[in-house]
mmCIF file with all atom_site columns, C-alpha atoms in Angstrom:
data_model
loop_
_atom_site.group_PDB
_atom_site.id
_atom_site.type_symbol
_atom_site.label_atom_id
_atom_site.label_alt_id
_atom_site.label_comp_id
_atom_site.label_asym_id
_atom_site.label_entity_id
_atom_site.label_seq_id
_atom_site.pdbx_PDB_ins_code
_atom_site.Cartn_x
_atom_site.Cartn_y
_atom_site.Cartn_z
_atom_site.occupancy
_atom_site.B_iso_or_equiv
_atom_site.pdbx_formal_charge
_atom_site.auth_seq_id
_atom_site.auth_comp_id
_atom_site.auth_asym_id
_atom_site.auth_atom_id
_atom_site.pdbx_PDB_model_num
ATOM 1  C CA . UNK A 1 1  ? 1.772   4.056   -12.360 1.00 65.00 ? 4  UNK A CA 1
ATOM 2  C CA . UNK A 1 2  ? -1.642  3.206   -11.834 1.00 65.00 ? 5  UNK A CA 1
ATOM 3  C CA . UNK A 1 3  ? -4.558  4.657   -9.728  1.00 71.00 ? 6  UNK A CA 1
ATOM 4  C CA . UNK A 1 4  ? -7.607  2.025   -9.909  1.00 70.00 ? 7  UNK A CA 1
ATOM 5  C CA . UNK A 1 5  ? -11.001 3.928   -7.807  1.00 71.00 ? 8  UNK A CA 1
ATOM 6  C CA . UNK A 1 6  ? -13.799 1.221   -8.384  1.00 71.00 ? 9  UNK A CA 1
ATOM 7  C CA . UNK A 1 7  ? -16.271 0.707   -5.760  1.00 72.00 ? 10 UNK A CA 1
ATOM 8  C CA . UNK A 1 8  ? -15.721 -2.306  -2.818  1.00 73.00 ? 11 UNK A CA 1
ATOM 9  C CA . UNK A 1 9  ? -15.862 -5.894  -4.694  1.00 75.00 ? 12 UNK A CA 1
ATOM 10 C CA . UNK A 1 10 ? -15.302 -4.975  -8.172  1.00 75.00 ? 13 UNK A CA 1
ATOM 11 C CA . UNK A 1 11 ? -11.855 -6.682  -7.912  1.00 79.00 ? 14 UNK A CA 1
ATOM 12 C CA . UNK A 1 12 ? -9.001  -3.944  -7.746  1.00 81.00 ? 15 UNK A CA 1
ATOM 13 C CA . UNK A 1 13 ? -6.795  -6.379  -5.376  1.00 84.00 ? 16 UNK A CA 1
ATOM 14 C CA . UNK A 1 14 ? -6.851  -8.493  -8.466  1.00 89.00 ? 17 UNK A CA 1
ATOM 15 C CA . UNK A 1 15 ? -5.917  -5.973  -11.081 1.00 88.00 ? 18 UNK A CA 1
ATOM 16 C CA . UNK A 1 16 ? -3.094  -4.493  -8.917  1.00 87.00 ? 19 UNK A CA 1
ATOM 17 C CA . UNK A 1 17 ? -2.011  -8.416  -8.620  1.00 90.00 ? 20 UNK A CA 1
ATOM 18 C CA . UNK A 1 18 ? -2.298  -8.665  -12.595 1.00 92.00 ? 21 UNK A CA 1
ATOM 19 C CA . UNK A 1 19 ? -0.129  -5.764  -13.226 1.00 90.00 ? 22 UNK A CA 1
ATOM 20 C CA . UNK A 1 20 ? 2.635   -6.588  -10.685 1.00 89.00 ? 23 UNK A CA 1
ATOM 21 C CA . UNK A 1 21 ? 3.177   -9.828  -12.239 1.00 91.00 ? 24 UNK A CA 1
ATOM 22 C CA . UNK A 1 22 ? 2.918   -8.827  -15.570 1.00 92.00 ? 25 UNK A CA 1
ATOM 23 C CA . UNK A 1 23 ? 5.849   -6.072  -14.198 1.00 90.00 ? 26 UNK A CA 1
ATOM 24 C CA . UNK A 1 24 ? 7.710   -8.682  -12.336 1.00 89.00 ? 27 UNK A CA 1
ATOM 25 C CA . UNK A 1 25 ? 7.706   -10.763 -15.679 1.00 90.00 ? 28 UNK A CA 1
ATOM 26 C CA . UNK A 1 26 ? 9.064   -8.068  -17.444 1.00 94.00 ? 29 UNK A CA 1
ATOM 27 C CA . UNK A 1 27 ? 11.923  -7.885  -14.908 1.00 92.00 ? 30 UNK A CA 1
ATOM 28 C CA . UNK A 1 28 ? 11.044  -5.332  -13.100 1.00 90.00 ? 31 UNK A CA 1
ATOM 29 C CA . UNK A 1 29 ? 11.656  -6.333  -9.756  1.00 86.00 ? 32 UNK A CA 1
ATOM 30 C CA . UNK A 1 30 ? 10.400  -3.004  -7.324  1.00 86.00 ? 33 UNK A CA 1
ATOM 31 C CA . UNK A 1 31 ? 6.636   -2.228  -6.958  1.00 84.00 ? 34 UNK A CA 1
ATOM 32 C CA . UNK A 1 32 ? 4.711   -0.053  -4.317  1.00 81.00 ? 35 UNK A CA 1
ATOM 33 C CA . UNK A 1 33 ? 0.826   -0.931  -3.419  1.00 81.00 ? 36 UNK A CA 1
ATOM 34 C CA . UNK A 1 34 ? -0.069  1.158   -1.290  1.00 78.00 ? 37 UNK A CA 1
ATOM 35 C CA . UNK A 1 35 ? -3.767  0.448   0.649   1.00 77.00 ? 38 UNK A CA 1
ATOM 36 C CA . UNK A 1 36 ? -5.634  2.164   3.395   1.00 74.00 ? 39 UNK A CA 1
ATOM 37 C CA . UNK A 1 37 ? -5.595  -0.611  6.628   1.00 75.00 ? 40 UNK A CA 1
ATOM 38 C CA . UNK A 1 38 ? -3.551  -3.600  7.851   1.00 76.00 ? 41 UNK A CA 1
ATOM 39 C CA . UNK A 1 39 ? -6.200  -6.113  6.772   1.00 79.00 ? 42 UNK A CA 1
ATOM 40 C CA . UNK A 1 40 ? -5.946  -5.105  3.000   1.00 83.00 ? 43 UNK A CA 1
ATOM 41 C CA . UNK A 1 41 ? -2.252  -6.524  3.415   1.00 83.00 ? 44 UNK A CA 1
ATOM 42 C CA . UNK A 1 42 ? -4.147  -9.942  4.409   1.00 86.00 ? 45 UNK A CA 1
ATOM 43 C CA . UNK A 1 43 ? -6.281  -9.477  1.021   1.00 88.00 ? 46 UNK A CA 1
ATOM 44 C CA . UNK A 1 44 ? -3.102  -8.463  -1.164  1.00 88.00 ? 47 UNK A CA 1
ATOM 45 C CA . UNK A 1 45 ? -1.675  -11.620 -0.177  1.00 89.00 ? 48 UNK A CA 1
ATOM 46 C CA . UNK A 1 46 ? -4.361  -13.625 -1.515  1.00 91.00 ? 49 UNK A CA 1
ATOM 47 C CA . UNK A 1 47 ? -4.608  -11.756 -4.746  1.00 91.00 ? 50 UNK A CA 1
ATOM 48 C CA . UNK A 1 48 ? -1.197  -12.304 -5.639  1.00 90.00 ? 51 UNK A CA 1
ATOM 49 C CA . UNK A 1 49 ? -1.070  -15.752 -5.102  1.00 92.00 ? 52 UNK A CA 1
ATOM 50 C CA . UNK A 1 50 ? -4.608  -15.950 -7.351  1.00 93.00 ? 53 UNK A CA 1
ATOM 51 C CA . UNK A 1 51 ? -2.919  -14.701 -10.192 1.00 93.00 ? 54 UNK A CA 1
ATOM 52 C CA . UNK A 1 52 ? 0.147   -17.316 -9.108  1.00 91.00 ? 55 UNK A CA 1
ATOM 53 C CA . UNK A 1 53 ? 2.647   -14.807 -7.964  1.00 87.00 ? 56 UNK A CA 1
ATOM 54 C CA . UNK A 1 54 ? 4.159   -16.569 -5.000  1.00 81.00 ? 57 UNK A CA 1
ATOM 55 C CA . UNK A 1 55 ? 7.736   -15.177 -4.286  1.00 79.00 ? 58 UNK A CA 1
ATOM 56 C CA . UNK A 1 56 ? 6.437   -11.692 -3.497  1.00 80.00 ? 59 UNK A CA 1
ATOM 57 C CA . UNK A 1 57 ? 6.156   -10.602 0.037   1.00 79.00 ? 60 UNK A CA 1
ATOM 58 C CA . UNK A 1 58 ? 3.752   -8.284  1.487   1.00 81.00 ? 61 UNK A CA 1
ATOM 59 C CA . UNK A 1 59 ? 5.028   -6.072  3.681   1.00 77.00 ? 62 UNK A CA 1
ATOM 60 C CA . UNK A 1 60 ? 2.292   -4.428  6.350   1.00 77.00 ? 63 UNK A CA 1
ATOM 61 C CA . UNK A 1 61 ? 3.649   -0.432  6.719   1.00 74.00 ? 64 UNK A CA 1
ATOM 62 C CA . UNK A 1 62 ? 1.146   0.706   9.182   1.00 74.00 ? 65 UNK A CA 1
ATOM 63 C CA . UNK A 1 63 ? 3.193   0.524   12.081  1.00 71.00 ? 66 UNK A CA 1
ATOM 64 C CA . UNK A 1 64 ? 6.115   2.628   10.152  1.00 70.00 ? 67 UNK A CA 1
ATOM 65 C CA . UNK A 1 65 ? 3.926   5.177   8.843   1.00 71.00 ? 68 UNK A CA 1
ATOM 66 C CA . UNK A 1 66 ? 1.912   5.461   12.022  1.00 72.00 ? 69 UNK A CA 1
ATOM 67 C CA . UNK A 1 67 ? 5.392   5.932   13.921  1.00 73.00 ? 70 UNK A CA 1
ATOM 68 C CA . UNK A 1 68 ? 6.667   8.461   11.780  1.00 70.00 ? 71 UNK A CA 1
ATOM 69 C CA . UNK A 1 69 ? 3.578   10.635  11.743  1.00 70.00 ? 72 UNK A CA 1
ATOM 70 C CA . UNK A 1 70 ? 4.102   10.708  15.585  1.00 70.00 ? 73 UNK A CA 1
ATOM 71 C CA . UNK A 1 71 ? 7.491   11.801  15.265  1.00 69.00 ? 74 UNK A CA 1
ATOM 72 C CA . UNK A 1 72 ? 7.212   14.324  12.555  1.00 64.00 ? 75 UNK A CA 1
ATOM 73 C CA . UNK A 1 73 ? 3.560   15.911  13.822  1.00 60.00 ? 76 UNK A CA 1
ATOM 74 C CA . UNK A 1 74 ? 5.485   18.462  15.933  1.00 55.00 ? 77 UNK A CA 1
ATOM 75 C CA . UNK A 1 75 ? 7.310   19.989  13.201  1.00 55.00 ? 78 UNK A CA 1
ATOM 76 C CA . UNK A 1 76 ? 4.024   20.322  11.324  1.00 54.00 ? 79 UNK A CA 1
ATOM 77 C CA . UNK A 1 77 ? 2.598   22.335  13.777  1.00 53.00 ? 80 UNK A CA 1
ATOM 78 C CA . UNK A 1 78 ? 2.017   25.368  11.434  1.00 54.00 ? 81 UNK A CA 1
ATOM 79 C CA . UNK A 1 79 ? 0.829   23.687  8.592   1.00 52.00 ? 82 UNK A CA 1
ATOM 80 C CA . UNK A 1 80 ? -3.136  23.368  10.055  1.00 52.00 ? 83 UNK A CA 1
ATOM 81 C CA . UNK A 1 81 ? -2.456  19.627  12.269  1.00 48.00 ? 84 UNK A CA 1
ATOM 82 C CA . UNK A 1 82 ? -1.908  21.460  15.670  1.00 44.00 ? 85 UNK A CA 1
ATOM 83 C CA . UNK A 1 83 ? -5.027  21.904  17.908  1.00 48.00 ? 86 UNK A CA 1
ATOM 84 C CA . UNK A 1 84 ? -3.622  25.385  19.005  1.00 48.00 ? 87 UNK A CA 1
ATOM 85 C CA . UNK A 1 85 ? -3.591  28.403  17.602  1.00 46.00 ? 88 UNK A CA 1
ATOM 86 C CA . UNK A 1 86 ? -0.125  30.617  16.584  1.00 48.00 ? 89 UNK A CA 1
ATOM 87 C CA . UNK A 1 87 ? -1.791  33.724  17.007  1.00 49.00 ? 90 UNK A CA 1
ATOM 88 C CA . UNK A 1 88 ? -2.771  33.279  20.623  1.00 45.00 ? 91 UNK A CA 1
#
């Protein structure tokens, strides 16, 4: 795995690009880039097909991950996420 931290514009969209095609080339067919909003997915997109990777699809999680941290925040409660105290 990889964990690239540069500052904004230094061109990590086109690194992570580099190194999935040089994976996909390789034959490995399953890789996970994971980014912080829904408009990143616009800007993966674009990198990939820069570094002409064009059968991969970009699939925007937000709405999954959003969905299951509503579902799952109640059995956190204990954990430091609830707004109320336990020992009241």
């Amino acid at each position: 795995g990889f964990f690239i931290g540069d500052a904004a514009g230094i061109g990590k969209g086109r690194q992570i690009a580099a190194i999935l095609r040089d994976s996909l080339c390789r034959g490995r067919p399953r890789h996970l880039w994971v980014s912080v909003s829904r408009e990143l997915s616009l800007d993966a997109q674009r990198d990939l097909q820069a570094v002409q990777c064009y059968n991969t699809t970009v699939h925007d999680g937000t709405d999954f991950l959003q969905k299951q941290t509503r579902t799952t925040s109640s059995s956190l409660a204990g954990l430091g996420t609830s707004s109320t105290s336990e020992n009241s």
